[in-house]
Amino acid sequence: MITKSYLFKTLNRLDKLYNDSTSDDQKIFYSKLALIELCGWIEETMDDIVLRCAKRCLKSPANQKFIKDEIIKPNSNFQYEAFRKMLIMVIGLATLEKIEKKLEKTGKISALKGDLVNLKRSRNRAAHREHLTYAISNYT
Protein backbone atom coordinates (compact mmCIF):
# COMPACT_ATOMS: atom_id res chain seq x y z
CA MET A 1 0.00 0.00 0.00
CA ILE A 2 1.19 3.48 -0.82
CA THR A 3 0.99 5.78 2.16
CA LYS A 4 -0.45 9.28 1.90
CA SER A 5 2.91 10.76 2.84
CA TYR A 6 4.59 8.97 -0.08
CA LEU A 7 1.91 10.15 -2.49
CA PHE A 8 2.08 13.76 -1.26
CA LYS A 9 5.89 13.70 -1.36
CA THR A 10 5.81 12.47 -4.95
CA LEU A 11 3.11 14.93 -6.05
CA ASN A 12 4.84 17.83 -4.30
CA ARG A 13 8.10 16.92 -6.05
CA LEU A 14 6.32 16.82 -9.42
CA ASP A 15 4.66 20.15 -8.59
CA LYS A 16 8.08 21.68 -7.90
CA LEU A 17 9.44 20.28 -11.16
CA TYR A 18 6.38 21.66 -12.95
CA ASN A 19 6.85 25.12 -11.40
CA ASP A 20 10.58 25.08 -12.22
CA SER A 21 9.94 24.04 -15.82
CA THR A 22 11.16 26.32 -18.55
CA SER A 23 9.03 24.98 -21.39
CA ASP A 24 5.42 24.08 -22.02
CA ASP A 25 6.50 20.55 -22.98
CA GLN A 26 8.04 20.03 -19.57
CA LYS A 27 4.95 21.40 -17.84
CA ILE A 28 2.72 19.04 -19.85
CA PHE A 29 5.02 16.11 -19.09
CA TYR A 30 5.02 16.75 -15.32
CA SER A 31 1.26 17.34 -15.28
CA LYS A 32 0.61 14.04 -17.01
CA LEU A 33 3.04 12.23 -14.77
CA ALA A 34 1.32 13.61 -11.66
CA LEU A 35 -2.09 12.56 -13.00
CA ILE A 36 -0.89 9.04 -13.78
CA GLU A 37 0.75 8.81 -10.34
CA LEU A 38 -2.48 9.84 -8.60
CA CYS A 39 -4.60 7.40 -10.61
CA GLY A 40 -2.17 4.58 -9.88
CA TRP A 41 -2.38 5.40 -6.17
CA ILE A 42 -6.18 5.28 -6.31
CA GLU A 43 -6.10 1.89 -8.05
CA GLU A 44 -3.62 0.46 -5.53
CA THR A 45 -5.70 1.79 -2.65
CA MET A 46 -8.85 0.15 -4.00
CA ASP A 47 -6.97 -3.14 -4.37
CA ASP A 48 -5.66 -2.80 -0.81
CA ILE A 49 -9.15 -2.16 0.59
CA VAL A 50 -10.46 -5.31 -1.10
CA LEU A 51 -7.50 -7.36 0.09
CA ARG A 52 -7.88 -6.12 3.67
CA CYS A 53 -11.59 -6.99 3.58
CA ALA A 54 -10.71 -10.45 2.31
CA LYS A 55 -8.19 -10.98 5.10
CA ARG A 56 -10.70 -9.79 7.70
CA CYS A 57 -13.81 -11.54 6.37
CA LEU A 58 -12.49 -14.76 4.85
CA LYS A 59 -10.99 -17.43 7.07
CA SER A 60 -9.69 -19.75 4.37
CA PRO A 61 -6.20 -18.90 3.04
CA ALA A 62 -7.25 -20.47 -0.26
CA ASN A 63 -10.19 -18.04 -0.55
CA GLN A 64 -7.96 -15.09 0.37
CA LYS A 65 -5.50 -16.20 -2.32
CA PHE A 66 -8.37 -16.54 -4.81
CA ILE A 67 -9.42 -12.93 -4.15
CA LYS A 68 -5.84 -11.72 -4.53
CA ASP A 69 -4.97 -13.72 -7.65
CA GLU A 70 -8.29 -13.99 -9.49
CA ILE A 71 -10.20 -10.87 -8.49
CA ILE A 72 -7.67 -8.14 -7.65
CA LYS A 73 -4.70 -9.01 -9.85
CA PRO A 74 -6.51 -9.02 -13.22
CA ASN A 75 -8.22 -5.71 -12.44
CA SER A 76 -6.42 -2.69 -13.85
CA ASN A 77 -9.14 -0.13 -13.38
CA PHE A 78 -9.85 2.54 -10.83
CA GLN A 79 -13.50 3.09 -11.64
CA TYR A 80 -16.12 2.67 -8.95
CA GLU A 81 -17.99 -0.16 -10.69
CA ALA A 82 -14.85 -2.32 -10.91
CA PHE A 83 -14.11 -1.61 -7.24
CA ARG A 84 -17.71 -2.42 -6.36
CA LYS A 85 -17.57 -5.79 -8.15
CA MET A 86 -14.43 -6.73 -6.25
CA LEU A 87 -16.04 -5.79 -2.93
CA ILE A 88 -19.16 -7.79 -3.77
CA MET A 89 -16.98 -10.87 -4.22
CA VAL A 90 -15.63 -10.41 -0.69
CA ILE A 91 -18.37 -8.90 1.46
CA GLY A 92 -21.45 -9.65 -0.61
CA LEU A 93 -24.02 -7.45 -2.27
CA ALA A 94 -26.23 -7.11 0.81
CA THR A 95 -23.38 -5.76 2.93
CA LEU A 96 -22.17 -3.43 0.19
CA GLU A 97 -25.72 -2.16 -0.29
CA LYS A 98 -25.84 -1.17 3.40
CA ILE A 99 -22.51 0.64 3.13
CA GLU A 100 -23.55 2.46 -0.04
CA LYS A 101 -26.87 3.50 1.52
CA LYS A 102 -25.03 5.14 4.43
CA LEU A 103 -22.62 6.87 2.06
CA GLU A 104 -25.48 8.09 -0.15
CA LYS A 105 -26.94 9.98 2.80
CA THR A 106 -23.73 12.00 3.10
CA GLY A 107 -23.35 12.51 -0.66
CA LYS A 108 -19.85 11.05 -0.49
CA ILE A 109 -20.56 8.17 -2.84
CA SER A 110 -21.87 10.48 -5.57
CA ALA A 111 -18.81 12.68 -5.16
CA LEU A 112 -16.50 9.65 -5.33
CA LYS A 113 -18.17 8.33 -8.48
CA GLY A 114 -18.02 11.74 -10.17
CA ASP A 115 -14.40 12.32 -9.19
CA LEU A 116 -13.37 8.91 -10.49
CA VAL A 117 -15.15 9.46 -13.81
CA ASN A 118 -13.44 12.84 -14.23
CA LEU A 119 -10.02 11.45 -13.29
CA LYS A 120 -10.45 8.52 -15.69
CA ARG A 121 -11.40 10.89 -18.51
CA SER A 122 -8.41 13.15 -17.78
CA ARG A 123 -6.04 10.21 -17.40
CA ASN A 124 -7.16 8.69 -20.71
CA ARG A 125 -6.73 12.00 -22.54
CA ALA A 126 -3.28 12.43 -21.02
CA ALA A 127 -2.15 8.88 -21.67
CA HIS A 128 -3.36 8.63 -25.26
CA ARG A 129 -2.12 11.84 -26.78
CA GLU A 130 0.89 11.94 -29.07
CA HIS A 131 2.20 14.92 -27.14
CA LEU A 132 3.13 12.61 -24.26
CA THR A 133 5.37 10.56 -26.56
CA TYR A 134 6.97 13.76 -27.83
CA ALA A 135 7.55 15.06 -24.32
CA ILE A 136 9.06 11.77 -23.14
CA SER A 137 11.36 11.54 -26.16
CA ASN A 138 12.88 14.90 -25.17
CA TYR A 139 14.05 13.42 -21.85
CA THR A 140 15.58 10.17 -23.07
mmCIF file of C-alpha atoms in Angstrom:
data_model
loop_
_atom_site.group_PDB
_atom_site.id
_atom_site.type_symbol
_atom_site.label_atom_id
_atom_site.label_comp_id
_atom_site.label_asym_id
_atom_site.label_seq_id
_atom_site.Cartn_x
_atom_site.Cartn_y
_atom_site.Cartn_z
ATOM 1 C CA MET A 1 0.000 0.000 0.000
ATOM 2 C CA ILE A 2 1.194 3.485 -0.822
ATOM 3 C CA THR A 3 0.990 5.779 2.165
ATOM 4 C CA LYS A 4 -0.451 9.281 1.896
ATOM 5 C CA SER A 5 2.914 10.759 2.838
ATOM 6 C CA TYR A 6 4.587 8.965 -0.081
ATOM 7 C CA LEU A 7 1.910 10.151 -2.488
ATOM 8 C CA PHE A 8 2.079 13.756 -1.261
ATOM 9 C CA LYS A 9 5.885 13.704 -1.361
ATOM 10 C CA THR A 10 5.808 12.475 -4.955
ATOM 11 C CA LEU A 11 3.108 14.929 -6.055
ATOM 12 C CA ASN A 12 4.845 17.834 -4.303
ATOM 13 C CA ARG A 13 8.096 16.924 -6.053
ATOM 14 C CA LEU A 14 6.324 16.823 -9.418
ATOM 15 C CA ASP A 15 4.663 20.152 -8.593
ATOM 16 C CA LYS A 16 8.081 21.683 -7.904
ATOM 17 C CA LEU A 17 9.440 20.276 -11.160
ATOM 18 C CA TYR A 18 6.376 21.664 -12.947
ATOM 19 C CA ASN A 19 6.851 25.116 -11.397
ATOM 20 C CA ASP A 20 10.582 25.082 -12.217
ATOM 21 C CA SER A 21 9.935 24.043 -15.820
ATOM 22 C CA THR A 22 11.161 26.318 -18.553
ATOM 23 C CA SER A 23 9.032 24.977 -21.386
ATOM 24 C CA ASP A 24 5.416 24.082 -22.016
ATOM 25 C CA ASP A 25 6.497 20.549 -22.985
ATOM 26 C CA GLN A 26 8.042 20.031 -19.569
ATOM 27 C CA LYS A 27 4.948 21.399 -17.837
ATOM 28 C CA ILE A 28 2.723 19.037 -19.850
ATOM 29 C CA PHE A 29 5.023 16.110 -19.093
ATOM 30 C CA TYR A 30 5.017 16.748 -15.324
ATOM 31 C CA SER A 31 1.259 17.343 -15.280
ATOM 32 C CA LYS A 32 0.614 14.040 -17.012
ATOM 33 C CA LEU A 33 3.038 12.233 -14.769
ATOM 34 C CA ALA A 34 1.317 13.610 -11.662
ATOM 35 C CA LEU A 35 -2.091 12.560 -13.001
ATOM 36 C CA ILE A 36 -0.892 9.041 -13.777
ATOM 37 C CA GLU A 37 0.755 8.808 -10.339
ATOM 38 C CA LEU A 38 -2.479 9.838 -8.604
ATOM 39 C CA CYS A 39 -4.605 7.403 -10.612
ATOM 40 C CA GLY A 40 -2.173 4.581 -9.882
ATOM 41 C CA TRP A 41 -2.379 5.401 -6.175
ATOM 42 C CA ILE A 42 -6.179 5.275 -6.307
ATOM 43 C CA GLU A 43 -6.104 1.890 -8.047
ATOM 44 C CA GLU A 44 -3.619 0.458 -5.531
ATOM 45 C CA THR A 45 -5.700 1.788 -2.648
ATOM 46 C CA MET A 46 -8.849 0.152 -4.005
ATOM 47 C CA ASP A 47 -6.973 -3.136 -4.370
ATOM 48 C CA ASP A 48 -5.658 -2.803 -0.814
ATOM 49 C CA ILE A 49 -9.150 -2.163 0.589
ATOM 50 C CA VAL A 50 -10.463 -5.307 -1.104
ATOM 51 C CA LEU A 51 -7.497 -7.365 0.095
ATOM 52 C CA ARG A 52 -7.882 -6.118 3.674
ATOM 53 C CA CYS A 53 -11.585 -6.985 3.578
ATOM 54 C CA ALA A 54 -10.710 -10.455 2.313
ATOM 55 C CA LYS A 55 -8.195 -10.982 5.104
ATOM 56 C CA ARG A 56 -10.700 -9.792 7.704
ATOM 57 C CA CYS A 57 -13.809 -11.544 6.368
ATOM 58 C CA LEU A 58 -12.493 -14.759 4.848
ATOM 59 C CA LYS A 59 -10.995 -17.432 7.066
ATOM 60 C CA SER A 60 -9.692 -19.754 4.370
ATOM 61 C CA PRO A 61 -6.198 -18.901 3.044
ATOM 62 C CA ALA A 62 -7.254 -20.466 -0.260
ATOM 63 C CA ASN A 63 -10.185 -18.045 -0.549
ATOM 64 C CA GLN A 64 -7.958 -15.094 0.374
ATOM 65 C CA LYS A 65 -5.500 -16.204 -2.323
ATOM 66 C CA PHE A 66 -8.374 -16.536 -4.807
ATOM 67 C CA ILE A 67 -9.416 -12.928 -4.148
ATOM 68 C CA LYS A 68 -5.843 -11.719 -4.525
ATOM 69 C CA ASP A 69 -4.973 -13.725 -7.652
ATOM 70 C CA GLU A 70 -8.292 -13.994 -9.492
ATOM 71 C CA ILE A 71 -10.203 -10.865 -8.493
ATOM 72 C CA ILE A 72 -7.672 -8.142 -7.646
ATOM 73 C CA LYS A 73 -4.700 -9.006 -9.848
ATOM 74 C CA PRO A 74 -6.514 -9.024 -13.220
ATOM 75 C CA ASN A 75 -8.224 -5.708 -12.439
ATOM 76 C CA SER A 76 -6.424 -2.688 -13.850
ATOM 77 C CA ASN A 77 -9.138 -0.131 -13.380
ATOM 78 C CA PHE A 78 -9.850 2.544 -10.831
ATOM 79 C CA GLN A 79 -13.495 3.091 -11.642
ATOM 80 C CA TYR A 80 -16.117 2.666 -8.954
ATOM 81 C CA GLU A 81 -17.993 -0.163 -10.689
ATOM 82 C CA ALA A 82 -14.854 -2.319 -10.911
ATOM 83 C CA PHE A 83 -14.111 -1.607 -7.242
ATOM 84 C CA ARG A 84 -17.713 -2.417 -6.362
ATOM 85 C CA LYS A 85 -17.569 -5.786 -8.150
ATOM 86 C CA MET A 86 -14.426 -6.731 -6.248
ATOM 87 C CA LEU A 87 -16.039 -5.789 -2.932
ATOM 88 C CA ILE A 88 -19.160 -7.792 -3.772
ATOM 89 C CA MET A 89 -16.975 -10.869 -4.221
ATOM 90 C CA VAL A 90 -15.629 -10.411 -0.689
ATOM 91 C CA ILE A 91 -18.368 -8.900 1.464
ATOM 92 C CA GLY A 92 -21.452 -9.654 -0.612
ATOM 93 C CA LEU A 93 -24.018 -7.454 -2.271
ATOM 94 C CA ALA A 94 -26.231 -7.106 0.815
ATOM 95 C CA THR A 95 -23.377 -5.756 2.934
ATOM 96 C CA LEU A 96 -22.170 -3.427 0.187
ATOM 97 C CA GLU A 97 -25.718 -2.164 -0.288
ATOM 98 C CA LYS A 98 -25.845 -1.170 3.398
ATOM 99 C CA ILE A 99 -22.514 0.641 3.128
ATOM 100 C CA GLU A 100 -23.547 2.463 -0.037
ATOM 101 C CA LYS A 101 -26.871 3.500 1.519
ATOM 102 C CA LYS A 102 -25.032 5.144 4.433
ATOM 103 C CA LEU A 103 -22.624 6.873 2.055
ATOM 104 C CA GLU A 104 -25.476 8.095 -0.155
ATOM 105 C CA LYS A 105 -26.944 9.981 2.801
ATOM 106 C CA THR A 106 -23.733 12.003 3.099
ATOM 107 C CA GLY A 107 -23.350 12.514 -0.657
ATOM 108 C CA LYS A 108 -19.854 11.052 -0.490
ATOM 109 C CA ILE A 109 -20.557 8.167 -2.838
ATOM 110 C CA SER A 110 -21.866 10.481 -5.568
ATOM 111 C CA ALA A 111 -18.808 12.680 -5.162
ATOM 112 C CA LEU A 112 -16.501 9.649 -5.332
ATOM 113 C CA LYS A 113 -18.166 8.327 -8.477
ATOM 114 C CA GLY A 114 -18.025 11.739 -10.172
ATOM 115 C CA ASP A 115 -14.403 12.323 -9.190
ATOM 116 C CA LEU A 116 -13.373 8.907 -10.490
ATOM 117 C CA VAL A 117 -15.153 9.464 -13.814
ATOM 118 C CA ASN A 118 -13.436 12.841 -14.233
ATOM 119 C CA LEU A 119 -10.025 11.446 -13.293
ATOM 120 C CA LYS A 120 -10.450 8.521 -15.687
ATOM 121 C CA ARG A 121 -11.397 10.888 -18.506
ATOM 122 C CA SER A 122 -8.406 13.154 -17.784
ATOM 123 C CA ARG A 123 -6.035 10.208 -17.398
ATOM 124 C CA ASN A 124 -7.162 8.693 -20.706
ATOM 125 C CA ARG A 125 -6.728 11.995 -22.537
ATOM 126 C CA ALA A 126 -3.279 12.430 -21.022
ATOM 127 C CA ALA A 127 -2.147 8.876 -21.674
ATOM 128 C CA HIS A 128 -3.363 8.634 -25.255
ATOM 129 C CA ARG A 129 -2.118 11.836 -26.780
ATOM 130 C CA GLU A 130 0.888 11.944 -29.068
ATOM 131 C CA HIS A 131 2.202 14.921 -27.135
ATOM 132 C CA LEU A 132 3.134 12.613 -24.255
ATOM 133 C CA THR A 133 5.370 10.560 -26.564
ATOM 134 C CA TYR A 134 6.968 13.757 -27.835
ATOM 135 C CA ALA A 135 7.550 15.055 -24.316
ATOM 136 C CA ILE A 136 9.062 11.770 -23.142
ATOM 137 C CA SER A 137 11.358 11.543 -26.159
ATOM 138 C CA ASN A 138 12.880 14.904 -25.171
ATOM 139 C CA TYR A 139 14.053 13.422 -21.849
ATOM 140 C CA THR A 140 15.578 10.166 -23.068
#
